[in-house]
Coordinates of N, CA and C in Angstrom, one line a residue:
I23 N 3.6 -43.3 17.8 CA 4.2 -42.6 19.0 C 5.7 -42.4 18.9
Q24 N 6.3 -43.5 18.6 CA 7.8 -43.4 18.6 C 8.4 -42.3 17.7
P25 N 7.9 -42.1 16.5 CA 8.5 -41.1 15.6 C 8.3 -39.6 16.2
M26 N 7.3 -39.4 17.0 CA 7.1 -38.1 17.5 C 7.8 -37.8 18.8
I27 N 8.4 -38.8 19.5 CA 9.0 -38.6 20.8 C 10.2 -37.6 20.7
P28 N 11.1 -37.6 19.7 CA 12.1 -36.5 19.8 C 11.6 -35.1 19.8
S29 N 10.6 -34.8 19.0 CA 10.0 -33.5 18.9 C 9.3 -33.2 20.2
I30 N 8.5 -34.1 20.7 CA 7.7 -33.9 21.9 C 8.7 -33.7 23.1
G31 N 9.8 -34.5 23.0 CA 10.8 -34.4 24.1 C 11.4 -33.0 24.1
E32 N 11.6 -32.4 23.0 CA 12.1 -31.0 22.9 C 11.1 -30.0 23.5
Q33 N 9.8 -30.2 23.3 CA 8.8 -29.4 23.9 C 8.6 -29.5 25.4
F34 N 8.9 -30.8 25.9 CA 8.8 -31.1 27.3 C 10.1 -31.7 27.8
P35 N 11.1 -30.9 27.9 CA 12.5 -31.4 28.2 C 12.5 -32.0 29.6
H36 N 11.6 -31.7 30.5 CA 11.6 -32.2 31.9 C 11.0 -33.5 32.0
V37 N 10.4 -34.1 30.9 CA 9.7 -35.3 30.9 C 10.5 -36.5 30.3
H38 N 10.5 -37.6 30.9 CA 11.2 -38.8 30.3 C 10.0 -39.7 29.8
F39 N 10.1 -40.1 28.5 CA 9.1 -40.9 27.9 C 9.6 -42.3 27.9
H40 N 8.8 -43.2 28.5 CA 9.0 -44.6 28.5 C 7.8 -45.2 27.8
L41 N 8.0 -46.1 26.9 CA 6.9 -46.7 26.1 C 6.6 -48.1 26.7
Y42 N 5.3 -48.4 26.7 CA 4.8 -49.7 27.1 C 3.7 -50.0 26.1
F43 N 3.6 -51.2 25.5 CA 2.6 -51.5 24.5 C 1.7 -52.6 25.1
G44 N 0.4 -52.4 24.9 CA -0.6 -53.4 25.4 C -1.9 -53.1 24.7
S45 N -2.9 -54.0 25.1 CA -4.2 -53.8 24.6 C -4.9 -52.7 25.3
G46 N -6.1 -52.3 24.7 CA -6.8 -51.2 25.3 C -7.2 -51.4 26.7
E47 N -7.7 -52.6 27.0 CA -8.1 -53.0 28.3 C -7.0 -53.0 29.3
D48 N -5.8 -53.5 28.9 CA -4.6 -53.5 29.7 C -4.2 -52.1 30.0
L49 N -4.2 -51.2 29.0 CA -3.7 -49.9 29.2 C -4.6 -49.1 30.2
N50 N -6.0 -49.3 30.0 CA -6.9 -48.7 30.9 C -6.6 -49.1 32.4
R51 N -6.5 -50.4 32.5 CA -6.2 -51.0 33.9 C -5.0 -50.4 34.5
R52 N -3.9 -50.3 33.7 CA -2.6 -49.9 34.2 C -2.6 -48.4 34.6
V53 N -3.4 -47.6 33.8 CA -3.5 -46.2 34.1 C -4.3 -46.0 35.4
L54 N -5.4 -46.8 35.5 CA -6.2 -46.7 36.7 C -5.4 -47.2 38.0
A55 N -4.6 -48.1 37.8 CA -3.8 -48.6 38.9 C -2.5 -47.8 39.2
R56 N -2.3 -46.7 38.4 CA -1.2 -45.8 38.5 C 0.1 -46.5 38.1
E57 N 0.1 -47.6 37.4 CA 1.3 -48.2 36.8 C 1.8 -47.5 35.6
L58 N 0.9 -46.8 34.9 CA 1.3 -45.9 33.8 C 0.7 -44.5 34.1
D59 N 1.4 -43.5 33.8 CA 0.9 -42.1 34.0 C -0.3 -41.8 33.0
C60 N -0.1 -42.2 31.8 CA -1.1 -42.0 30.8 C -0.9 -43.1 29.7
A61 N -1.9 -43.1 28.8 CA -1.8 -44.1 27.7 C -2.5 -43.6 26.5
I62 N -2.1 -44.1 25.3 CA -2.8 -43.8 24.1 C -3.5 -45.0 23.6
S63 N -4.8 -44.8 23.3 CA -5.6 -45.9 22.9 C -6.8 -45.4 22.0
S64 N -7.3 -46.3 21.2 CA -8.5 -46.0 20.4 C -9.7 -46.8 21.0
R65 N -9.6 -47.3 22.1 CA -10.7 -48.1 22.8 C -11.8 -47.1 23.0
R66 N -13.0 -47.6 22.7 CA -14.2 -46.7 22.8 C -14.8 -46.7 24.2
D67 N -14.7 -47.8 25.0 CA -15.3 -47.8 26.3 C -14.3 -47.4 27.3
I68 N -14.4 -46.1 27.8 CA -13.4 -45.5 28.7 C -14.1 -45.5 30.1
E69 N -13.3 -45.9 31.1 CA -13.8 -45.9 32.4 C -14.1 -44.5 32.9
P70 N -15.2 -44.3 33.7 CA -15.6 -43.0 34.2 C -14.5 -42.2 34.9
S71 N -13.5 -42.9 35.5 CA -12.5 -42.2 36.3 C -11.3 -41.9 35.4
L72 N -11.5 -42.1 34.1 CA -10.4 -41.6 33.1 C -11.0 -40.5 32.3
D73 N -10.1 -39.6 31.9 CA -10.4 -38.5 31.0 C -9.5 -38.7 29.8
F74 N -9.7 -37.9 28.7 CA -8.9 -38.1 27.5 C -8.9 -36.8 26.7
V75 N -7.9 -36.8 25.8 CA -7.8 -35.7 24.8 C -7.8 -36.5 23.5
N76 N -8.7 -36.1 22.6 CA -8.6 -36.7 21.2 C -7.4 -36.3 20.5
L77 N -6.6 -37.2 20.0 CA -5.4 -36.9 19.3 C -5.5 -36.9 17.8
H78 N -5.9 -38.0 17.2 CA -6.0 -38.2 15.7 C -7.2 -39.0 15.4
R79 N -7.9 -38.5 14.4 CA -9.0 -39.3 13.8 C -8.5 -40.5 13.1
E80 N -9.1 -41.6 13.4 CA -8.7 -42.9 12.8 C -9.7 -43.4 11.8
E81 N -9.4 -43.4 10.6 CA -10.3 -43.9 9.5 C -10.0 -45.4 9.3
Y82 N -11.1 -46.2 9.0 CA -10.9 -47.6 8.8 C -11.3 -48.0 7.4
V83 N -10.8 -49.1 6.9 CA -11.1 -49.7 5.6 C -11.3 -51.2 5.8
F84 N -12.1 -51.8 5.0 CA -12.4 -53.2 4.9 C -11.6 -53.7 3.7
V85 N -10.6 -54.5 4.0 CA -9.6 -54.9 2.9 C -9.3 -56.4 2.8
G86 N -8.8 -56.7 1.7 CA -8.2 -58.1 1.4 C -7.1 -58.0 0.4
S87 N -6.3 -59.0 0.2 CA -5.3 -59.0 -0.8 C -6.0 -59.0 -2.2
K88 N -5.3 -58.4 -3.1 CA -5.8 -58.4 -4.5 C -6.0 -59.8 -5.0
E89 N -5.0 -60.7 -4.7 CA -5.1 -62.1 -5.2 C -6.3 -62.8 -4.6
L90 N -6.5 -62.6 -3.3 CA -7.7 -63.3 -2.6 C -9.0 -62.8 -3.2
L91 N -9.1 -61.4 -3.4 CA -10.4 -60.9 -3.9 C -10.6 -61.2 -5.4
D92 N -9.5 -61.4 -6.1 CA -9.6 -61.8 -7.5 C -10.1 -63.3 -7.6
A93 N -9.6 -64.1 -6.7 CA -10.1 -65.5 -6.6 C -11.5 -65.7 -6.1
K94 N -11.8 -64.9 -5.1 CA -13.1 -65.0 -4.4 C -13.7 -63.6 -4.3
P95 N -14.3 -63.1 -5.3 CA -14.8 -61.7 -5.3 C -15.9 -61.6 -4.2
V96 N -16.1 -60.3 -3.7 CA -17.2 -60.0 -2.8 C -18.0 -58.9 -3.4
S97 N -19.2 -59.3 -3.7 CA -20.1 -58.2 -4.2 C -21.2 -57.9 -3.2
D98 N -21.5 -58.8 -2.3 CA -22.5 -58.5 -1.2 C -22.1 -59.4 0.0
E99 N -22.9 -59.3 1.0 CA -22.6 -60.0 2.3 C -22.7 -61.5 2.1
R100 N -23.4 -62.0 1.2 CA -23.5 -63.5 1.0 C -22.1 -64.1 0.6
D101 N -21.3 -63.3 -0.1 CA -20.0 -63.7 -0.6 C -19.0 -63.9 0.6
L102 N -19.3 -63.3 1.7 CA -18.4 -63.4 2.8 C -18.2 -64.8 3.4
S103 N -19.2 -65.7 3.1 CA -19.1 -67.0 3.6 C -17.9 -67.8 3.1
A104 N -17.3 -67.3 2.0 CA -16.1 -68.0 1.4 C -14.8 -67.4 2.0
H105 N -15.0 -66.5 2.9 CA -13.8 -65.8 3.5 C -13.6 -65.9 5.0
V106 N -12.4 -65.8 5.3 CA -12.0 -65.7 6.7 C -11.9 -64.3 7.2
L107 N -12.4 -64.0 8.3 CA -12.3 -62.6 8.9 C -11.1 -62.7 9.9
V108 N -10.1 -61.8 9.7 CA -9.0 -61.7 10.6 C -9.2 -60.6 11.5
D109 N -9.2 -60.8 12.8 CA -9.4 -59.7 13.8 C -8.5 -60.0 15.0
V110 N -8.5 -59.1 16.0 CA -7.7 -59.2 17.1 C -8.0 -60.4 18.0
G111 N -9.3 -60.6 18.2 CA -9.7 -61.8 19.1 C -11.2 -62.0 18.9
P112 N -11.8 -62.9 19.7 CA -13.2 -63.3 19.5 C -14.2 -62.2 19.8
E113 N -13.8 -61.1 20.5 CA -14.7 -60.0 20.7 C -14.9 -59.1 19.4
L114 N -14.1 -59.4 18.4 CA -14.2 -58.7 17.1 C -14.1 -57.2 17.2
P115 N -13.1 -56.6 17.8 CA -13.1 -55.2 18.0 C -13.0 -54.4 16.7
L116 N -12.3 -54.9 15.7 CA -12.1 -54.2 14.4 C -13.4 -54.3 13.6
L117 N -14.1 -55.4 13.6 CA -15.3 -55.6 12.9 C -16.3 -54.5 13.3
Y118 N -16.2 -54.1 14.5 CA -17.1 -53.0 15.0 C -17.3 -51.9 14.0
Y119 N -16.2 -51.5 13.4 CA -16.2 -50.3 12.5 C -17.0 -50.6 11.2
L120 N -17.2 -51.8 10.9 CA -18.0 -52.2 9.7 C -19.4 -52.5 10.2
R121 N -19.6 -53.0 11.4 CA -20.9 -53.4 11.9 C -21.8 -52.2 12.2
Q122 N -21.1 -51.1 12.5 CA -21.9 -49.9 12.9 C -22.3 -49.0 11.8
T123 N -22.1 -49.5 10.6 CA -22.5 -48.7 9.4 C -23.9 -48.9 9.1
P124 N -24.6 -48.1 8.2 CA -26.0 -48.3 7.9 C -26.3 -49.7 7.4
D125 N -25.4 -50.3 6.5 CA -25.6 -51.6 6.1 C -24.7 -52.5 6.8
S126 N -25.0 -52.8 8.1 CA -24.2 -53.5 9.0 C -24.0 -55.0 8.5
I127 N -22.9 -55.5 9.0 CA -22.5 -56.9 8.6 C -22.7 -57.8 9.8
D128 N -23.3 -58.9 9.6 CA -23.4 -59.9 10.7 C -22.2 -60.8 10.7
P129 N -21.5 -60.9 11.8 CA -20.3 -61.7 11.9 C -20.4 -63.1 11.4
R130 N -21.7 -63.6 11.6 CA -21.9 -65.0 11.2 C -21.9 -65.2 9.6
S131 N -21.8 -64.1 8.9 CA -21.7 -64.2 7.4 C -20.3 -64.7 7.0
F132 N -19.3 -64.6 7.8 CA -18.0 -65.1 7.4 C -17.9 -66.6 7.6
G133 N -17.1 -67.2 6.7 CA -16.9 -68.7 6.8 C -16.0 -69.1 7.9
A134 N -15.1 -68.3 8.4 CA -14.2 -68.7 9.5 C -13.6 -67.4 10.1
F135 N -12.9 -67.6 11.2 CA -12.2 -66.5 11.9 C -10.8 -66.9 12.2
Q136 N -9.9 -65.9 12.2 CA -8.5 -66.0 12.7 C -8.3 -64.9 13.6
W137 N -7.7 -65.2 14.8 CA -7.3 -64.1 15.7 C -5.8 -63.9 15.6
R138 N -5.4 -62.6 15.5 CA -4.0 -62.3 15.4 C -3.4 -61.5 16.5
G139 N -4.2 -60.9 17.4 CA -3.7 -60.3 18.6 C -3.3 -58.8 18.4
T140 N -2.7 -58.5 17.3 CA -2.2 -57.1 17.1 C -2.6 -56.7 15.7
I141 N -2.8 -55.4 15.5 CA -3.2 -54.8 14.2 C -2.1 -55.1 13.2
A142 N -0.8 -55.0 13.6 CA 0.3 -55.2 12.6 C 0.2 -56.7 12.1
A143 N 0.0 -57.6 13.0 CA -0.1 -59.0 12.6 C -1.3 -59.2 11.7
I144 N -2.4 -58.5 12.0 CA -3.6 -58.6 11.1 C -3.2 -58.1 9.7
R145 N -2.6 -57.0 9.7 CA -2.2 -56.4 8.4 C -1.3 -57.4 7.6
N146 N -0.4 -58.0 8.2 CA 0.5 -59.0 7.6 C -0.3 -60.2 7.1
S147 N -1.3 -60.6 7.8 CA -2.1 -61.8 7.4 C -2.9 -61.4 6.2
V148 N -3.5 -60.2 6.1 CA -4.2 -59.7 5.0 C -3.4 -59.6 3.7
I149 N -2.2 -59.0 3.9 CA -1.3 -58.9 2.7 C -0.9 -60.3 2.2
A150 N -0.8 -61.2 3.1 CA -0.4 -62.6 2.7 C -1.6 -63.4 2.1
G151 N -2.8 -62.8 2.1 CA -3.9 -63.4 1.5 C -4.7 -64.4 2.4
E152 N -4.5 -64.3 3.7 CA -5.1 -65.2 4.6 C -6.5 -64.9 5.0
G153 N -7.0 -63.7 4.6 CA -8.3 -63.3 5.0 C -8.6 -61.8 4.8
L154 N -9.8 -61.4 5.2 CA -10.3 -60.1 5.1 C -10.2 -59.4 6.5
A155 N -10.1 -58.1 6.5 CA -10.0 -57.5 7.8 C -10.4 -56.0 7.7
V156 N -10.8 -55.5 8.8 CA -11.0 -54.0 9.0 C -9.8 -53.5 9.6
L157 N -9.1 -52.5 9.0 CA -7.9 -52.0 9.5 C -7.8 -50.5 9.4
P158 N -7.0 -49.8 10.2 CA -6.9 -48.4 10.1 C -6.2 -48.0 8.8
R159 N -6.8 -47.0 8.1 CA -6.3 -46.6 6.8 C -4.8 -46.2 6.8
Y160 N -4.4 -45.5 7.8 CA -3.0 -45.0 7.8 C -2.0 -46.2 7.8
L161 N -2.5 -47.3 8.4 CA -1.6 -48.5 8.5 C -1.5 -49.3 7.2
V162 N -2.5 -49.2 6.3 CA -2.4 -49.9 5.1 C -2.4 -49.0 3.9
Q163 N -2.3 -47.7 4.0 CA -2.3 -46.8 2.9 C -1.3 -47.2 1.8
E164 N -0.1 -47.5 2.3 CA 1.0 -47.8 1.3 C 0.6 -49.1 0.5
A165 N 0.2 -50.1 1.2 CA -0.2 -51.4 0.5 C -1.4 -51.1 -0.4
L166 N -2.3 -50.3 0.0 CA -3.4 -49.9 -0.9 C -2.9 -49.2 -2.2
A167 N -2.0 -48.2 -2.0 CA -1.5 -47.5 -3.1 C -0.7 -48.4 -4.1
Q168 N 0.0 -49.4 -3.5 CA 0.8 -50.3 -4.3 C -0.1 -51.4 -5.0
G169 N -1.3 -51.5 -4.6 CA -2.2 -52.5 -5.1 C -2.1 -53.9 -4.5
R170 N -1.3 -54.0 -3.4 CA -1.1 -55.3 -2.8 C -2.4 -55.7 -2.1
I171 N -3.1 -54.7 -1.6 CA -4.4 -55.0 -1.0 C -5.4 -54.0 -1.6
Q172 N -6.7 -54.3 -1.5 CA -7.7 -53.4 -2.0 C -8.9 -53.4 -1.1
S173 N -9.7 -52.4 -1.2 CA -11.0 -52.3 -0.5 C -11.9 -53.4 -0.9
V174 N -12.6 -54.0 0.0 CA -13.6 -55.0 -0.3 C -14.8 -54.4 -1.1
W175 N -15.3 -53.3 -0.5 CA -16.4 -52.6 -1.1 C -16.0 -51.2 -1.3
K176 N -15.6 -50.8 -2.5 CA -15.2 -49.5 -2.7 C -16.3 -48.5 -2.5
G177 N -16.0 -47.4 -1.9 CA -17.0 -46.3 -1.7 C -17.8 -46.5 -0.5
R178 N -17.6 -47.6 0.3 CA -18.4 -47.8 1.5 C -17.6 -47.1 2.6
T179 N -18.2 -46.2 3.4 CA -17.5 -45.5 4.4 C -17.8 -46.2 5.8
L180 N -16.7 -46.5 6.5 CA -16.8 -47.2 7.8 C -16.8 -46.1 8.9
V181 N -17.3 -46.5 10.0 CA -17.3 -45.7 11.2 C -15.8 -45.3 11.5
H182 N -15.6 -44.1 12.0 CA -14.2 -43.6 12.3 C -14.1 -43.7 13.9
D183 N -12.9 -43.5 14.3 CA -12.7 -43.5 15.8 C -11.6 -42.5 16.0
W184 N -11.1 -42.4 17.2 CA -10.0 -41.5 17.6 C -9.0 -42.2 18.4
F185 N -7.7 -41.8 18.2 CA -6.7 -42.1 19.2 C -6.8 -41.1 20.3
R186 N -6.8 -41.6 21.5 CA -7.0 -40.7 22.6 C -5.8 -40.8 23.6
L187 N -5.4 -39.7 24.2 CA -4.5 -39.8 25.3 C -5.3 -39.9 26.6
L188 N -5.2 -41.0 27.3 CA -6.0 -41.3 28.5 C -5.2 -41.0 29.8
Y189 N -5.9 -40.4 30.8 CA -5.2 -40.2 32.1 C -6.3 -40.2 33.1
R190 N -5.9 -40.3 34.4 CA -6.9 -40.3 35.5 C -7.4 -38.9 35.7
T191 N -8.7 -38.9 36.0 CA -9.4 -37.6 36.2 C -8.9 -36.9 37.5
D192 N -8.4 -37.8 38.5 CA -7.9 -37.2 39.7 C -6.4 -37.0 39.8
D193 N -5.8 -37.1 38.6 CA -4.3 -36.9 38.6 C -4.0 -35.4 38.7
P194 N -3.1 -35.0 39.6 CA -2.8 -33.6 39.7 C -2.1 -33.0 38.4
R195 N -1.7 -33.9 37.5 CA -1.0 -33.4 36.3 C -2.0 -33.3 35.1
V196 N -3.3 -33.1 35.3 CA -4.3 -33.0 34.3 C -3.9 -32.0 33.3
A197 N -3.5 -30.8 33.7 CA -3.2 -29.7 32.8 C -2.0 -30.1 31.9
F198 N -1.0 -30.8 32.5 CA 0.1 -31.2 31.7 C -0.3 -32.2 30.6
F199 N -1.2 -33.2 31.0 CA -1.7 -34.2 30.0 C -2.4 -33.5 28.9
R200 N -3.2 -32.5 29.2 CA -3.9 -31.8 28.1 C -2.9 -31.0 27.2
S201 N -1.9 -30.5 27.8 CA -0.8 -29.8 26.9 C -0.1 -30.8 26.1
L202 N 0.2 -32.0 26.7 CA 0.9 -33.0 25.9 C 0.0 -33.5 24.8
G203 N -1.3 -33.7 25.1 CA -2.2 -34.1 24.0 C -2.3 -33.1 22.9
Q204 N -2.3 -31.8 23.2 CA -2.3 -30.8 22.2 C -1.0 -30.8 21.3
A205 N 0.1 -31.0 22.0 CA 1.4 -31.1 21.2 C 1.3 -32.4 20.3
M206 N 0.8 -33.5 20.8 CA 0.7 -34.7 20.0 C -0.2 -34.5 18.8
Q207 N -1.2 -33.7 18.9 CA -2.1 -33.5 17.8 C -1.4 -32.9 16.5
S208 N -0.3 -32.2 16.7 CA 0.4 -31.6 15.6 C 1.2 -32.5 14.8
H209 N 1.4 -33.8 15.3 CA 2.2 -34.8 14.6 C 1.2 -35.7 13.9
P210 N 1.4 -35.9 12.6 CA 0.5 -36.8 11.8 C 0.8 -38.3 12.2
L211 N -0.2 -39.1 11.9 CA -0.1 -40.5 12.1 C 0.9 -41.0 11.1
A212 N 1.9 -41.8 11.5 CA 2.9 -42.4 10.6 C 2.8 -43.8 10.4

């Protein structure tokens, strides 16, 4: 979001952009309570009184550090018992993108879990060799290209999702939010 604000600000000079960061549930709640005008989230379960504009397709990869995977290779689901799954919290929101594939993974296959609360913290844990995780490709593309991390199962496609601009369906600025969403679509994920 932050890198696109100067350009978006030029397109909408009458708007002041203030950023607030939170979890998907927190963002939904704050938009519903009118504490936030709108929010960007990739949360799948959207309240009926919220509407959205899809902004960017979000691709996911199942990754671990090269050193970890060299020491403890993963050729099938049984090998996951030697590994820690790093995710946001006990509801395993990122594992969802691996569990919804045709050859779904049972969370009980992992030897242990670590909760990190944010995707950036999960990425850092994976790069440090602390475990395996499902992460957005754009966030780890550089580390993948550098060989610091690698795909656990090459060639396996995970479920994708969307970043969405969320807003209340009864907000009188619905047309503005749709225009804002269209403007945001022209900025690539950074």
